[in-house]
Short mmCIF file of C-alpha atoms in Angstrom, two decimals:
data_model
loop_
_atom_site.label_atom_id
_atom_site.label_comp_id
_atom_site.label_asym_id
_atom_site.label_seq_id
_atom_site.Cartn_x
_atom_site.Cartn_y
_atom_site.Cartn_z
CA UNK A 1011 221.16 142.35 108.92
CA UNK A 1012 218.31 144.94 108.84
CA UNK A 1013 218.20 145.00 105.11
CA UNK A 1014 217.00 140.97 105.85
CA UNK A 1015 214.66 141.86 108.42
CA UNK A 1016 212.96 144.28 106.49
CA UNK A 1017 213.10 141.63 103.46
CA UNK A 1018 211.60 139.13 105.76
CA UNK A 1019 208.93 141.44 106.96
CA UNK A 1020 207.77 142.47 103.44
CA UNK A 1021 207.67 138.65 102.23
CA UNK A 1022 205.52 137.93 105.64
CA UNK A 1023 203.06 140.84 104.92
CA UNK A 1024 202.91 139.90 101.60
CA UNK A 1025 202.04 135.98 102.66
CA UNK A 1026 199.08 137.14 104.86
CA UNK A 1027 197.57 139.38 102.28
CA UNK A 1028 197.95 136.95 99.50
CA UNK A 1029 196.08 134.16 102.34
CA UNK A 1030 193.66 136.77 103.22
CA UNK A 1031 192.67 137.24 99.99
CA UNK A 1032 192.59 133.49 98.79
CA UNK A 1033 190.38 133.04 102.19
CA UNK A 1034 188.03 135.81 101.05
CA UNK A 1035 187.46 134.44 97.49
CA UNK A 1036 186.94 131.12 98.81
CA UNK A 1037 184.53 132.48 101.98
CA UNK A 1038 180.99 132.18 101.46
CA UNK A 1039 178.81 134.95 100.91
CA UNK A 1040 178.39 137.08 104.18
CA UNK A 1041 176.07 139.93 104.66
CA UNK A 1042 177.36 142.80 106.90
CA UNK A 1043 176.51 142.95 110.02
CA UNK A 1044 173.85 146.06 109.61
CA UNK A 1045 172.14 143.70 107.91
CA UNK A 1046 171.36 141.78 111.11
CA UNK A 1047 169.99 145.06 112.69
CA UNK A 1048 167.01 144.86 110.09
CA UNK A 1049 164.21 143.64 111.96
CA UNK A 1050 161.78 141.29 110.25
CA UNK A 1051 157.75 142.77 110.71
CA UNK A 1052 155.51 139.78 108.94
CA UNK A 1053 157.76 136.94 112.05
CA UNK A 1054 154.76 134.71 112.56
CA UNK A 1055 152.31 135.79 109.79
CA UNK A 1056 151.16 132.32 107.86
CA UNK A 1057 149.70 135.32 104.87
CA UNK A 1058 153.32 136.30 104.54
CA UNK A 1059 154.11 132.30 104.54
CA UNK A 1060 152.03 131.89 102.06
CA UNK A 1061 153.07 134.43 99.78
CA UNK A 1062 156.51 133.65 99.83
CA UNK A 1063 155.83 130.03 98.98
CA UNK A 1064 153.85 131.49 95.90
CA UNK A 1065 157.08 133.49 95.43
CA UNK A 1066 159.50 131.24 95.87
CA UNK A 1067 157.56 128.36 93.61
CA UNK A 1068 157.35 131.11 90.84
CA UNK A 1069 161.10 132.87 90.82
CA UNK A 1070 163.25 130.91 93.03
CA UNK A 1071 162.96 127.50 92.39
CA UNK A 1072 164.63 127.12 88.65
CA UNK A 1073 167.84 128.15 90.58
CA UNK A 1074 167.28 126.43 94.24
CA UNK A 1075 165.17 123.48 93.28
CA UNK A 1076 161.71 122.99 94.22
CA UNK A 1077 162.38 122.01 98.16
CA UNK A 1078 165.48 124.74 98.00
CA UNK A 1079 168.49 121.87 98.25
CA UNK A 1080 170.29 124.06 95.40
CA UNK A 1081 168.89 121.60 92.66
CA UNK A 1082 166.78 123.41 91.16
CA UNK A 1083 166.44 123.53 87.04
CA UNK A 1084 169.53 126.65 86.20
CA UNK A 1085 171.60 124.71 88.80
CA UNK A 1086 173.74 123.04 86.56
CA UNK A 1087 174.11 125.85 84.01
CA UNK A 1088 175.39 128.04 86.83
CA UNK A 1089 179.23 129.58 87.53
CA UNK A 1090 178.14 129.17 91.01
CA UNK A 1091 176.12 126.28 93.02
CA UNK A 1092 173.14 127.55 94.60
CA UNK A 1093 172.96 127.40 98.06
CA UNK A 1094 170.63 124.69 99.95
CA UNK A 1095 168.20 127.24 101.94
CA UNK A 1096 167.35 124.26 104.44
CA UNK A 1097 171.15 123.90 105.28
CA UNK A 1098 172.22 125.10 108.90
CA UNK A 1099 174.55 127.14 107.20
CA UNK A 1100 171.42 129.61 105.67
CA UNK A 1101 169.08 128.49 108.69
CA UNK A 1102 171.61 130.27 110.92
CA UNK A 1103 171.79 133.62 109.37
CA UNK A 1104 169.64 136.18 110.66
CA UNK A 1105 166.45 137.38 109.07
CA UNK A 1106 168.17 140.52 108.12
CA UNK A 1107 170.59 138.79 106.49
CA UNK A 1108 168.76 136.75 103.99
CA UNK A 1109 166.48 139.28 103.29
CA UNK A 1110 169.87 141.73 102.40
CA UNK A 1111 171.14 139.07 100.72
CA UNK A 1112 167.71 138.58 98.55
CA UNK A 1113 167.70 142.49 98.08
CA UNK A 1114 171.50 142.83 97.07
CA UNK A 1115 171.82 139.67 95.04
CA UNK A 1116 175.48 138.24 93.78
CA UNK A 1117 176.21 136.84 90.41
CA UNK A 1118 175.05 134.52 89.40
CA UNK A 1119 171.94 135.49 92.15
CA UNK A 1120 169.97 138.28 90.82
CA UNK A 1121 169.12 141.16 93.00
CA UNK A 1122 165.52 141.62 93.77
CA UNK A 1123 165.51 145.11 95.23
CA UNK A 1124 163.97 146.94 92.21
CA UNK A 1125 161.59 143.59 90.92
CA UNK A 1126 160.06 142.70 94.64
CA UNK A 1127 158.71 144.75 97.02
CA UNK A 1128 160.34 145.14 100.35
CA UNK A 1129 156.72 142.98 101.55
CA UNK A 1130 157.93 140.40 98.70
CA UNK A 1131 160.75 139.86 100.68
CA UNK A 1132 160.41 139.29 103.78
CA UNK A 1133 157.50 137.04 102.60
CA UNK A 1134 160.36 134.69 100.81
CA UNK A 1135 162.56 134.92 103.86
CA UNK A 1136 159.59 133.61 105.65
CA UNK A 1137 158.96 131.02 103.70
CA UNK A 1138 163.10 129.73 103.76
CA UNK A 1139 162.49 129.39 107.45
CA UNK A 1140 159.89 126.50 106.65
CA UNK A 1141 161.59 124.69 103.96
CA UNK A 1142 163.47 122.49 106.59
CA UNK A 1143 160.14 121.84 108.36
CA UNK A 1144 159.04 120.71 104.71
CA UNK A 1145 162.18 119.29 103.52
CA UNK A 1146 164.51 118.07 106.11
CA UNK A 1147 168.65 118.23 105.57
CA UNK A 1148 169.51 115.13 105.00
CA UNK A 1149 171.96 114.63 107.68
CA UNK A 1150 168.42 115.83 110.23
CA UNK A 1151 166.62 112.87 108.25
CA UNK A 1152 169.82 110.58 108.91
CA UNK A 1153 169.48 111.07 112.18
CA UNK A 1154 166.21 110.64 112.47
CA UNK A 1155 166.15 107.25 110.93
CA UNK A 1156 169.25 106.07 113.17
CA UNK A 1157 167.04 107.28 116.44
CA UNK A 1158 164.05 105.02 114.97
CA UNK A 1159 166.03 102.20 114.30
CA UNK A 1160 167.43 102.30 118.05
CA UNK A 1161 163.96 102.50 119.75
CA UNK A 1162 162.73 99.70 117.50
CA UNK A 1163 165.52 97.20 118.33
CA UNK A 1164 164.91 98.60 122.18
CA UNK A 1165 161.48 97.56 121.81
CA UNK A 1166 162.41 93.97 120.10
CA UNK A 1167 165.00 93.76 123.01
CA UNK A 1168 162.53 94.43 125.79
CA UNK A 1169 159.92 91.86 124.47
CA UNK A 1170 162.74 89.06 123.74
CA UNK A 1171 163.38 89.69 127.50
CA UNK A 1172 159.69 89.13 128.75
CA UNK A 1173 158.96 86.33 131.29
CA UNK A 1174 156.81 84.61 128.76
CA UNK A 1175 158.24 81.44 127.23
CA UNK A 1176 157.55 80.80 123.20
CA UNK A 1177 156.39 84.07 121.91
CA UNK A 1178 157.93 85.03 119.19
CA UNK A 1179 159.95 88.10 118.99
CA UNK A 1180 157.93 90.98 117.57
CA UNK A 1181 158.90 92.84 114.03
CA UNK A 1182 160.18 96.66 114.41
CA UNK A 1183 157.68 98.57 113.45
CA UNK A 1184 158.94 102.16 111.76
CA UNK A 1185 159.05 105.27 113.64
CA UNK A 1186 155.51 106.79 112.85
CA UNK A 1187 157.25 110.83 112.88
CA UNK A 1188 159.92 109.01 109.92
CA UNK A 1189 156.60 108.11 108.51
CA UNK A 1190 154.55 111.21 108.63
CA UNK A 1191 157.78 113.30 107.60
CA UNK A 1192 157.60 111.63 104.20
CA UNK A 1193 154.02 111.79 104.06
CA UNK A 1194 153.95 115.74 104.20
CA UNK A 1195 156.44 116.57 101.89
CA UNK A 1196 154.60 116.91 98.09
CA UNK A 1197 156.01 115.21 95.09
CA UNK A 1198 158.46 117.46 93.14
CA UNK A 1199 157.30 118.76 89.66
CA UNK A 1200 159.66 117.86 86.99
CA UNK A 1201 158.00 120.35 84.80
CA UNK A 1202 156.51 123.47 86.40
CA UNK A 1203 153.95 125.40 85.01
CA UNK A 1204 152.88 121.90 83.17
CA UNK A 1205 149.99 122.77 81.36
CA UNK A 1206 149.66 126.12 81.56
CA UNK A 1207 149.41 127.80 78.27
CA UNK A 1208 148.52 131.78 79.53
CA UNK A 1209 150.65 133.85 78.27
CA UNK A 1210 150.02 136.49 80.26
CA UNK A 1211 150.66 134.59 83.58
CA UNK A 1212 153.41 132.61 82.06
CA UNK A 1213 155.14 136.02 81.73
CA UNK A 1214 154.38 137.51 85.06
CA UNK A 1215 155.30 134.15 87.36
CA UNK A 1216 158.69 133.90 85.51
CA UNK A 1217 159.92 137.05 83.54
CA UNK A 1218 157.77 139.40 85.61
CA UNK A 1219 160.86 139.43 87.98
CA UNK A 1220 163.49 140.74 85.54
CA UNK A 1221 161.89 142.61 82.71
CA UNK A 1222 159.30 144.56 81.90
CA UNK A 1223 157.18 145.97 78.51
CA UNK A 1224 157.54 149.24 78.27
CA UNK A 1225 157.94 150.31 81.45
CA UNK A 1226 161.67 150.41 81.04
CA UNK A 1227 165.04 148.22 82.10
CA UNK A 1228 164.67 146.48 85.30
CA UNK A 1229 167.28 143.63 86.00
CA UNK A 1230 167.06 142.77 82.67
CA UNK A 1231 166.17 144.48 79.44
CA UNK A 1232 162.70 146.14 78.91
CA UNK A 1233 161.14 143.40 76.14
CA UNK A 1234 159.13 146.22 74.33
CA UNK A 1235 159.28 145.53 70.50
CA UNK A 1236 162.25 143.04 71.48
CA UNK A 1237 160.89 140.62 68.67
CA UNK A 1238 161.62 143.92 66.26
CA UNK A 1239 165.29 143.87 67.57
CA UNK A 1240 165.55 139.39 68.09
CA UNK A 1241 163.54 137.14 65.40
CA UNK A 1242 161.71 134.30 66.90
CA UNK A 1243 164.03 131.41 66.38
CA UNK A 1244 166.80 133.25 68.07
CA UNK A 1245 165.01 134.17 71.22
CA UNK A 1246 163.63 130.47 71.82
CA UNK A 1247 167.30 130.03 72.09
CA UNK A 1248 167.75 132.37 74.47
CA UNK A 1249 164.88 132.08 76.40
CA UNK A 1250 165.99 127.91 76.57
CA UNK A 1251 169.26 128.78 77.30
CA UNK A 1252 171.29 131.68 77.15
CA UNK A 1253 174.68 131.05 78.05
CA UNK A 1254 174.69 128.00 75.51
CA UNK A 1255 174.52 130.70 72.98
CA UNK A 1256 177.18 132.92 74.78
CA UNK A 1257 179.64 129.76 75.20
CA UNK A 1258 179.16 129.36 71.50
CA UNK A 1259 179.97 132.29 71.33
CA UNK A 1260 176.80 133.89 69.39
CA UNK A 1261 177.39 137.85 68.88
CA UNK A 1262 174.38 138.96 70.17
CA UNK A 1263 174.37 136.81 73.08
CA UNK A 1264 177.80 137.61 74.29
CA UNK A 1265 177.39 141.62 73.66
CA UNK A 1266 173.91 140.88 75.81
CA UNK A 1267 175.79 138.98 78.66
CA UNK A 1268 178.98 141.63 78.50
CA UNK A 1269 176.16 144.69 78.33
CA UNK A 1270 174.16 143.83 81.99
CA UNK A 1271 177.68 142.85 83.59
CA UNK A 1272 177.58 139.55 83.01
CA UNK A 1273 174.05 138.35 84.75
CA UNK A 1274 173.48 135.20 84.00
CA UNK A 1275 169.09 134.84 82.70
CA UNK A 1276 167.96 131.94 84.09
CA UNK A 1277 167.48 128.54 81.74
CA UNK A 1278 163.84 127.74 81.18
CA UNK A 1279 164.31 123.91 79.84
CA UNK A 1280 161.11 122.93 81.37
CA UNK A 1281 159.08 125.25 78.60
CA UNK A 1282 157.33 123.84 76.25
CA UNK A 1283 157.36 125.23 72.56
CA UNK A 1284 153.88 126.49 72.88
CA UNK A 1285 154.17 128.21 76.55
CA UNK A 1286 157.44 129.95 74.77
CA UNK A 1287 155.02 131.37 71.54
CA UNK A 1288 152.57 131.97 73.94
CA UNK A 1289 155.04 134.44 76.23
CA UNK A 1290 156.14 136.20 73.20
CA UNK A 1291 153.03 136.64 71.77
CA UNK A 1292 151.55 138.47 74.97
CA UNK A 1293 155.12 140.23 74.77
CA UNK A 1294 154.13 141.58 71.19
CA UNK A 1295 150.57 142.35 71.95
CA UNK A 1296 151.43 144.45 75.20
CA UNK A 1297 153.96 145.98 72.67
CA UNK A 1298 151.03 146.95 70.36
CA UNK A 1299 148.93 147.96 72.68
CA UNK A 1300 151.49 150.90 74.27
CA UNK A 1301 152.13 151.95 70.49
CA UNK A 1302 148.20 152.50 70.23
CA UNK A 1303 147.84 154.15 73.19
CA UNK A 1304 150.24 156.63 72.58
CA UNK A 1305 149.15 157.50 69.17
CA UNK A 1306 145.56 157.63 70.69
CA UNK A 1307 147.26 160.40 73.31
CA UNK A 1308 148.77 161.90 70.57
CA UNK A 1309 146.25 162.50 67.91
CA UNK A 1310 143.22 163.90 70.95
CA UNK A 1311 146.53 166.50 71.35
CA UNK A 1312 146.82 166.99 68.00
CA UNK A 1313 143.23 167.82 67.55
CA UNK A 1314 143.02 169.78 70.80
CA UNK A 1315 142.83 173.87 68.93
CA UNK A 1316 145.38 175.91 69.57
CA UNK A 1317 144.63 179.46 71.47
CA UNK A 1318 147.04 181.92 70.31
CA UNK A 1319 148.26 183.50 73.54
CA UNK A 1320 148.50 187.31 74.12
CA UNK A 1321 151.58 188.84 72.05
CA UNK A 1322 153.72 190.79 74.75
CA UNK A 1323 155.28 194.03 73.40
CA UNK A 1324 158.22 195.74 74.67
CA UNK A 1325 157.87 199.22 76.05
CA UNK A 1326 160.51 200.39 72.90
CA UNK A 1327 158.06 199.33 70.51
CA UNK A 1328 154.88 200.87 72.30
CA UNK A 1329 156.71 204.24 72.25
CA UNK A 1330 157.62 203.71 68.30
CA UNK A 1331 154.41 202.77 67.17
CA UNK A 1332 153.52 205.92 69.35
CA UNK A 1333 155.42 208.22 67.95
CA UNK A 1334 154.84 206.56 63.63
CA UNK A 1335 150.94 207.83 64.98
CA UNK A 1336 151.78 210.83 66.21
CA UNK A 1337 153.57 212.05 62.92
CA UNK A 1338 150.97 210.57 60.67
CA UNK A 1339 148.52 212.73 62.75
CA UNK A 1340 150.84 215.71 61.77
CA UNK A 1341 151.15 215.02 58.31
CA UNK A 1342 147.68 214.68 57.57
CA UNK A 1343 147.21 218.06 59.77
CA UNK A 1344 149.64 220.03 57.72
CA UNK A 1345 148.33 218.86 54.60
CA UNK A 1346 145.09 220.06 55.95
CA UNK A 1347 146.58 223.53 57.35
CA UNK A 1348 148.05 223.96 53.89
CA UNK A 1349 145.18 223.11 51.75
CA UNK A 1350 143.40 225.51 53.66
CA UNK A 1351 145.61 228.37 53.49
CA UNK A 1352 145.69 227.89 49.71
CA UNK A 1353 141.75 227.82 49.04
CA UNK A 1354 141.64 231.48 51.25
CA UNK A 1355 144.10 232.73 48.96
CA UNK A 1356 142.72 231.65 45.68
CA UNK A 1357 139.06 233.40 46.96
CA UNK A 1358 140.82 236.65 47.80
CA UNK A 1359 142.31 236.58 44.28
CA UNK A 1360 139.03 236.35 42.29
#
């Protein structure tokens, strides 16, 4: 009878953890509760608005869509739907948390803390706050329209209703809020950065986040000399998509992808054949440019002369070179002594 009990017991505990742990893999993503200690210090500041919608139109959109619904360009390419920012799911999170969650990151999300500033992002959590002021849910929107449609047939009701005999009943007219909703929120791109050609701020609006040239690895690899290690035809491949090459397998691709724990780079579909050149091209130029730089430094080194420094000397070999001067002093004495003594005798002689 106990041997059952204890059976019984071990088969429970073993339910709950296997539940708890199918719960927590199916969960969505919470930040700890420190998180919501962190106190936001740009609440209210339409700068830090502003530079979060710069932000946010240059980084996070390819992933959460242009009005942050979780559509955004990478959306379809990813293990993991992004979330929709104007849900009341994200809207109810702290600022903390967001901006933990922005900092932290979780695959396929990259983490921001080393490529933004901690200004950068609170500026972006700032600017989530107003996407559904921008972009209503569409369940607000909904509900909207069904309140609109209400008062208008009210209205039609009321007038039907009036003491006056053969007017015709008047037309709902639509809600004029519905109508300036719409009104505000700006057509979506369907290919950003359409047009511009710069390399330079082609690289800094969308790689800018993840890598650098020569100033190291940040979430991605530093892109120094990369067309040395990648020729060109490959990396437009990459730089389109990446995990198309991994899922075909592609060596490179796959030893990439396995090497930065599986971080998925972000698809860039919406480039254009000559923004791509023109991003590797200022790629190999900065590349150049470091290389020069450092053999500048190193030939005005080079040709920097060389001041021999003071030679120190034990005290052993002061006391040597002492004592080798001392006895050629009294060699060349006793050689004089002895020539002396010689010439007195050879005069007393004659």
């Amino acid at each position: 009878m106990k041997f059952i009990t204890v059976a019984s017991f071990v088969l429970t505990l073993a339910f709950l953890t296997q539940s708890s742990s199918s719960y927590s893999q199916s969960s969505d993503w919470v930040a700890p509760k420190s998180a919501d200690a962190l106190k936001n210090p740009f609440t209210g500041d339409a700068a830090s608005v502003a530079l979060g919608q710069q932000l946010f139109s240059s980084i996070c959109f390819v992933c959460h869509g242009n009005q942050g619904k979780g559509d955004g360009i990478n959306a379809a390419s990813l293990t993991k739907k992004p979330a929709d920012l104007t849900s009341r799911s994200v809207q109810r999170q702290s600022d903390g948390a967001l901006f933990w969650k922005i900092s932290e990151g979780n695959p396929p999300m990259l983490t921001f803390k080393e490529s933004l500033s901690e200004e950068q992002r609170w500026a972006v959590v700032n600017f989530v706050r107003e996407l559904p002021k921008l972009y209503p849910p569409k369940g607000v929107v909904a509900e909207k329209d069904v309140e609109s449609r209400k008062s208008s047939k009210e209205s039609v009701s009321t007038k039907n209703t009036s003491p006056k005999s053969g007017a015709k009943p008047a037309k709902a007219k639509k809600s004029e809020k519905s109508t300036e909703t719409v009104a505000s929120v700006p057509a979506i791109k369907s290919k950003p950065f359409e047009g511009m050609i710069d390399g330079k701020f082609l690289f800094k609006n969308i790689c800018g986040a993840c890598h650098t040239v020569g100033k190291g690895k940040l979430v991605g690899p530093d892109l120094k000399g990369v067309q040395n290690r990648h020729g060109r035809i490959w990396l437009d491949k990459w730089i389109r998509s990446s995990q198309s090459l991994v899922k075909a397998g592609d060596p490179e691709a796959v030893r990439l992808f396995e090497e930065y724990n599986q971080s998925v780079m972000n698809d860039h579909l919406y480039l254009s054949d000559l923004q791509i050149t023109n991003i590797l091209d200022y790629i190999e130029m900065q590349g150049k440019d470091i290389v020069a730089t450092s053999r500048k430094t190193t030939e005005t080194y080079s040709k920097t002369p060389n001041y021999e420094q003071p030679k120190t000397t034990s005290a052993f070999s002061e006391i040597l070179v002492y004592f080798l001067y001392a006895g050629f002093l009294f060699i060349i004495g006793t050689v004089l002594y002895v020539s002396l003594v010689l010439s007195k005798m050879v005069s007393q002689n004659l």
